Amino acid sequence: MSGDKKIPDREDVLSTVIESMYSTRILNNSHRGDVAEALVMMALGDEWNFVGLGWHPWDLQYGSGSNRIRIQVKNIALRQIWGKTKSPTLVFGWKSNPPSYFERDNPGVKIEDEGYFCELFVFCLHLESDKENADQVDPRQWKFLVIPAKDLKSKRKSMVLSKALDKWTPVKWTGLEEKIETVANKL
């Protein structure tokens, strides 16, 4: 082994991570979540802030204080690395209390005593189940459900996808920003 190897720079590391984790057509669950968040951020533009690093209770935020709008981005894919999803389900994640670390990491930021900790859910739906056609990095293959938290029964943790599709109409990426604005204006 040679000790003369060049130490990779930041760009080399990023390039290797992106190539190894995001270049396949079917993504690992955790990496697919990153893609879903990126798709929503790219649709919304610079007025929205990404705050979801780590285990933050919401992912995107517009404004601050009592005028803020918080979005949790979730995703469902019919095709997984291990095969097809048998029963696609939206998981809302009702919590009986805020995360124990929230005040430490967000001093002075108000949060509910319990709840969903967001005003909106954006569920990114990748509904292509055919392994040969699925490409989970292609924005054209995604649809998006924008669900106001106030539309959900208190403490609801999940809902099967078919029932959600009966209640809310998905939009394509090109209509996502307008849909979020329309729903947010009714909050």
Short mmCIF file of C-alpha atoms in Angstrom, two decimals, residues 4-186:
data_model
loop_
_atom_site.label_atom_id
_atom_site.label_comp_id
_atom_site.label_asym_id
_atom_site.label_seq_id
_atom_site.Cartn_x
_atom_site.Cartn_y
_atom_site.Cartn_z
CA ASP A 4 1.28 8.74 -1.37
CA LYS A 5 -2.44 8.77 -2.04
CA LYS A 6 -3.97 12.21 -2.45
CA ILE A 7 -6.36 13.12 0.35
CA PRO A 8 -9.80 13.64 -1.22
CA ASP A 9 -11.27 17.11 -0.96
CA ARG A 10 -14.84 17.95 -0.02
CA GLU A 11 -16.05 17.85 -3.63
CA ASP A 12 -14.49 14.40 -4.14
CA VAL A 13 -16.33 13.07 -1.10
CA LEU A 14 -19.65 14.62 -2.14
CA SER A 15 -19.29 13.27 -5.66
CA THR A 16 -18.58 9.75 -4.37
CA VAL A 17 -21.54 9.82 -1.95
CA ILE A 18 -23.92 11.11 -4.61
CA GLU A 19 -22.74 8.57 -7.17
CA SER A 20 -22.88 5.60 -4.83
CA MET A 21 -26.15 6.39 -3.02
CA TYR A 22 -28.29 8.31 -5.51
CA SER A 23 -27.38 7.04 -8.98
CA THR A 24 -29.52 3.90 -8.87
CA ARG A 25 -33.11 3.94 -10.11
CA ILE A 26 -34.51 2.35 -6.94
CA LEU A 27 -33.26 4.10 -3.80
CA ASN A 28 -32.69 2.98 -0.26
CA ASN A 29 -35.52 4.25 1.99
CA SER A 30 -33.40 6.81 3.83
CA HIS A 31 -31.88 8.17 0.63
CA ARG A 32 -35.29 8.38 -1.04
CA GLY A 33 -36.39 10.66 1.81
CA ASP A 34 -33.54 13.05 0.93
CA VAL A 35 -34.70 13.08 -2.69
CA ALA A 36 -38.32 13.72 -1.65
CA GLU A 37 -37.29 16.68 0.52
CA ALA A 38 -35.11 18.06 -2.28
CA LEU A 39 -38.00 17.81 -4.77
CA VAL A 40 -40.31 19.78 -2.47
CA MET A 41 -37.62 22.38 -1.68
CA MET A 42 -36.89 22.84 -5.39
CA ALA A 43 -40.60 23.34 -6.12
CA LEU A 44 -41.05 25.93 -3.36
CA GLY A 45 -38.01 28.11 -3.90
CA ASP A 46 -35.87 30.28 -1.67
CA GLU A 47 -38.61 31.75 0.54
CA TRP A 48 -38.87 28.42 2.35
CA ASN A 49 -36.15 27.28 4.74
CA PHE A 50 -34.96 23.71 5.09
CA VAL A 51 -34.81 23.02 8.83
CA GLY A 52 -35.12 19.24 8.79
CA LEU A 53 -31.55 18.12 9.37
CA GLY A 54 -31.34 15.36 11.93
CA TRP A 55 -34.52 14.60 13.81
CA HIS A 56 -36.22 18.00 13.59
CA PRO A 57 -40.02 17.60 13.92
CA TRP A 58 -40.67 19.36 10.59
CA ASP A 59 -38.65 19.74 7.40
CA LEU A 60 -39.51 23.05 5.75
CA GLN A 61 -40.64 26.35 7.19
CA TYR A 62 -41.97 29.61 5.79
CA GLY A 63 -41.91 32.64 8.05
CA SER A 64 -41.43 32.57 11.80
CA GLY A 65 -43.27 32.86 15.08
CA SER A 66 -47.04 32.61 14.98
CA ASN A 67 -47.02 33.36 11.22
CA ARG A 68 -44.89 30.38 10.29
CA ILE A 69 -46.02 27.50 8.13
CA ARG A 70 -44.32 24.16 8.78
CA ILE A 71 -44.21 21.23 6.38
CA GLN A 72 -43.33 17.63 7.09
CA VAL A 73 -42.20 15.87 3.93
CA LYS A 74 -42.92 12.15 3.76
CA ASN A 75 -42.65 9.66 0.94
CA ILE A 76 -44.04 6.36 -0.28
CA ALA A 77 -42.68 4.23 -3.08
CA LEU A 78 -44.39 1.19 -4.54
CA ARG A 79 -41.00 -0.23 -5.53
CA GLN A 80 -38.37 -0.84 -2.86
CA ILE A 81 -34.87 -2.30 -3.11
CA TRP A 82 -36.26 -5.54 -1.67
CA GLY A 83 -39.40 -5.70 -3.87
CA LYS A 84 -42.89 -4.21 -4.10
CA THR A 85 -44.67 -2.45 -1.24
CA LYS A 86 -47.60 -4.65 -0.27
CA SER A 87 -49.76 -2.11 1.59
CA PRO A 88 -48.72 1.50 0.94
CA THR A 89 -49.62 3.59 3.96
CA LEU A 90 -49.24 7.25 4.84
CA VAL A 91 -47.67 7.63 8.29
CA PHE A 92 -48.45 10.93 9.99
CA GLY A 93 -46.43 10.53 13.14
CA TRP A 94 -48.68 12.01 15.86
CA LYS A 95 -46.56 12.55 18.96
CA SER A 96 -47.84 12.77 22.54
CA ASN A 97 -45.08 15.28 23.36
CA PRO A 98 -42.29 17.22 21.66
CA PRO A 99 -38.93 15.52 21.30
CA SER A 100 -36.89 15.77 24.51
CA TYR A 101 -34.06 17.54 22.68
CA PHE A 102 -36.28 20.15 20.99
CA GLU A 103 -35.83 22.96 23.53
CA ARG A 104 -32.08 22.29 23.75
CA ASP A 105 -31.65 22.52 19.97
CA ASN A 106 -34.28 25.25 19.40
CA PRO A 107 -34.25 27.56 22.43
CA GLY A 108 -37.27 29.85 22.51
CA VAL A 109 -39.00 28.23 19.50
CA LYS A 110 -42.64 27.47 20.28
CA ILE A 111 -43.96 23.98 19.72
CA GLU A 112 -47.23 22.31 20.66
CA ASP A 113 -47.49 20.08 23.74
CA GLU A 114 -48.59 17.25 21.44
CA GLY A 115 -49.52 16.81 17.82
CA TYR A 116 -48.10 16.56 14.32
CA PHE A 117 -45.82 19.61 14.77
CA CYS A 118 -46.66 20.95 11.32
CA GLU A 119 -49.45 22.68 9.46
CA LEU A 120 -48.99 20.68 6.25
CA PHE A 121 -47.84 17.26 5.20
CA VAL A 122 -46.47 16.82 1.71
CA PHE A 123 -46.50 13.14 0.80
CA CYS A 124 -44.29 12.41 -2.17
CA LEU A 125 -45.71 9.41 -4.00
CA HIS A 126 -43.63 7.28 -6.32
CA LEU A 127 -46.28 5.01 -7.78
CA GLU A 128 -44.25 3.25 -10.50
CA SER A 129 -44.00 -0.38 -9.38
CA ASP A 130 -42.29 -1.80 -12.46
CA LYS A 131 -38.63 -2.35 -11.69
CA GLU A 132 -37.54 -1.62 -15.26
CA ASN A 133 -39.39 1.71 -15.50
CA ALA A 134 -39.02 3.08 -11.97
CA ASP A 135 -36.60 5.97 -11.50
CA GLN A 136 -37.00 7.51 -8.07
CA VAL A 137 -34.75 10.47 -8.89
CA ASP A 138 -36.90 11.57 -11.86
CA PRO A 139 -39.31 14.34 -10.71
CA ARG A 140 -41.72 13.42 -13.53
CA GLN A 141 -42.38 10.05 -11.87
CA TRP A 142 -43.56 11.59 -8.58
CA LYS A 143 -46.96 12.87 -7.50
CA PHE A 144 -47.59 14.91 -4.37
CA LEU A 145 -50.40 14.98 -1.82
CA VAL A 146 -50.67 18.19 0.19
CA ILE A 147 -52.56 17.43 3.39
CA PRO A 148 -53.40 20.04 6.02
CA ALA A 149 -52.82 18.62 9.51
CA LYS A 150 -56.17 20.16 10.55
CA ASP A 151 -57.92 17.77 8.10
CA LEU A 152 -56.77 14.78 10.16
CA LYS A 153 -58.51 13.36 13.19
CA SER A 154 -56.58 14.08 16.35
CA LYS A 155 -53.98 11.42 17.12
CA ARG A 156 -54.37 9.71 13.72
CA LYS A 157 -51.09 7.91 13.05
CA SER A 158 -51.66 6.46 9.58
CA MET A 159 -53.97 5.95 6.61
CA VAL A 160 -53.81 3.51 3.72
CA LEU A 161 -52.84 5.21 0.46
CA SER A 162 -56.04 4.26 -1.37
CA LYS A 163 -58.17 6.02 1.26
CA ALA A 164 -55.94 9.12 1.12
CA LEU A 165 -56.25 9.22 -2.68
CA ASP A 166 -60.05 9.21 -2.28
CA LYS A 167 -59.81 12.25 0.01
CA TRP A 168 -57.00 14.36 -1.52
CA THR A 169 -55.99 14.82 -5.15
CA PRO A 170 -52.30 14.42 -5.97
CA VAL A 171 -50.50 16.94 -8.16
CA LYS A 172 -47.44 16.69 -10.36
CA TRP A 173 -44.20 18.45 -9.42
CA THR A 174 -45.06 21.35 -11.76
CA GLY A 175 -48.23 22.06 -9.74
CA LEU A 176 -46.79 21.51 -6.28
CA GLU A 177 -45.87 25.11 -5.40
CA GLU A 178 -49.30 26.40 -6.41
CA LYS A 179 -51.06 23.62 -4.48
CA ILE A 180 -49.06 24.33 -1.31
CA GLU A 181 -49.77 28.07 -1.62
CA THR A 182 -53.48 27.44 -2.13
CA VAL A 183 -53.75 25.09 0.85
CA ALA A 184 -51.53 27.29 3.05
CA ASN A 185 -53.73 30.34 2.35
CA LYS A 186 -56.71 28.44 3.82
#
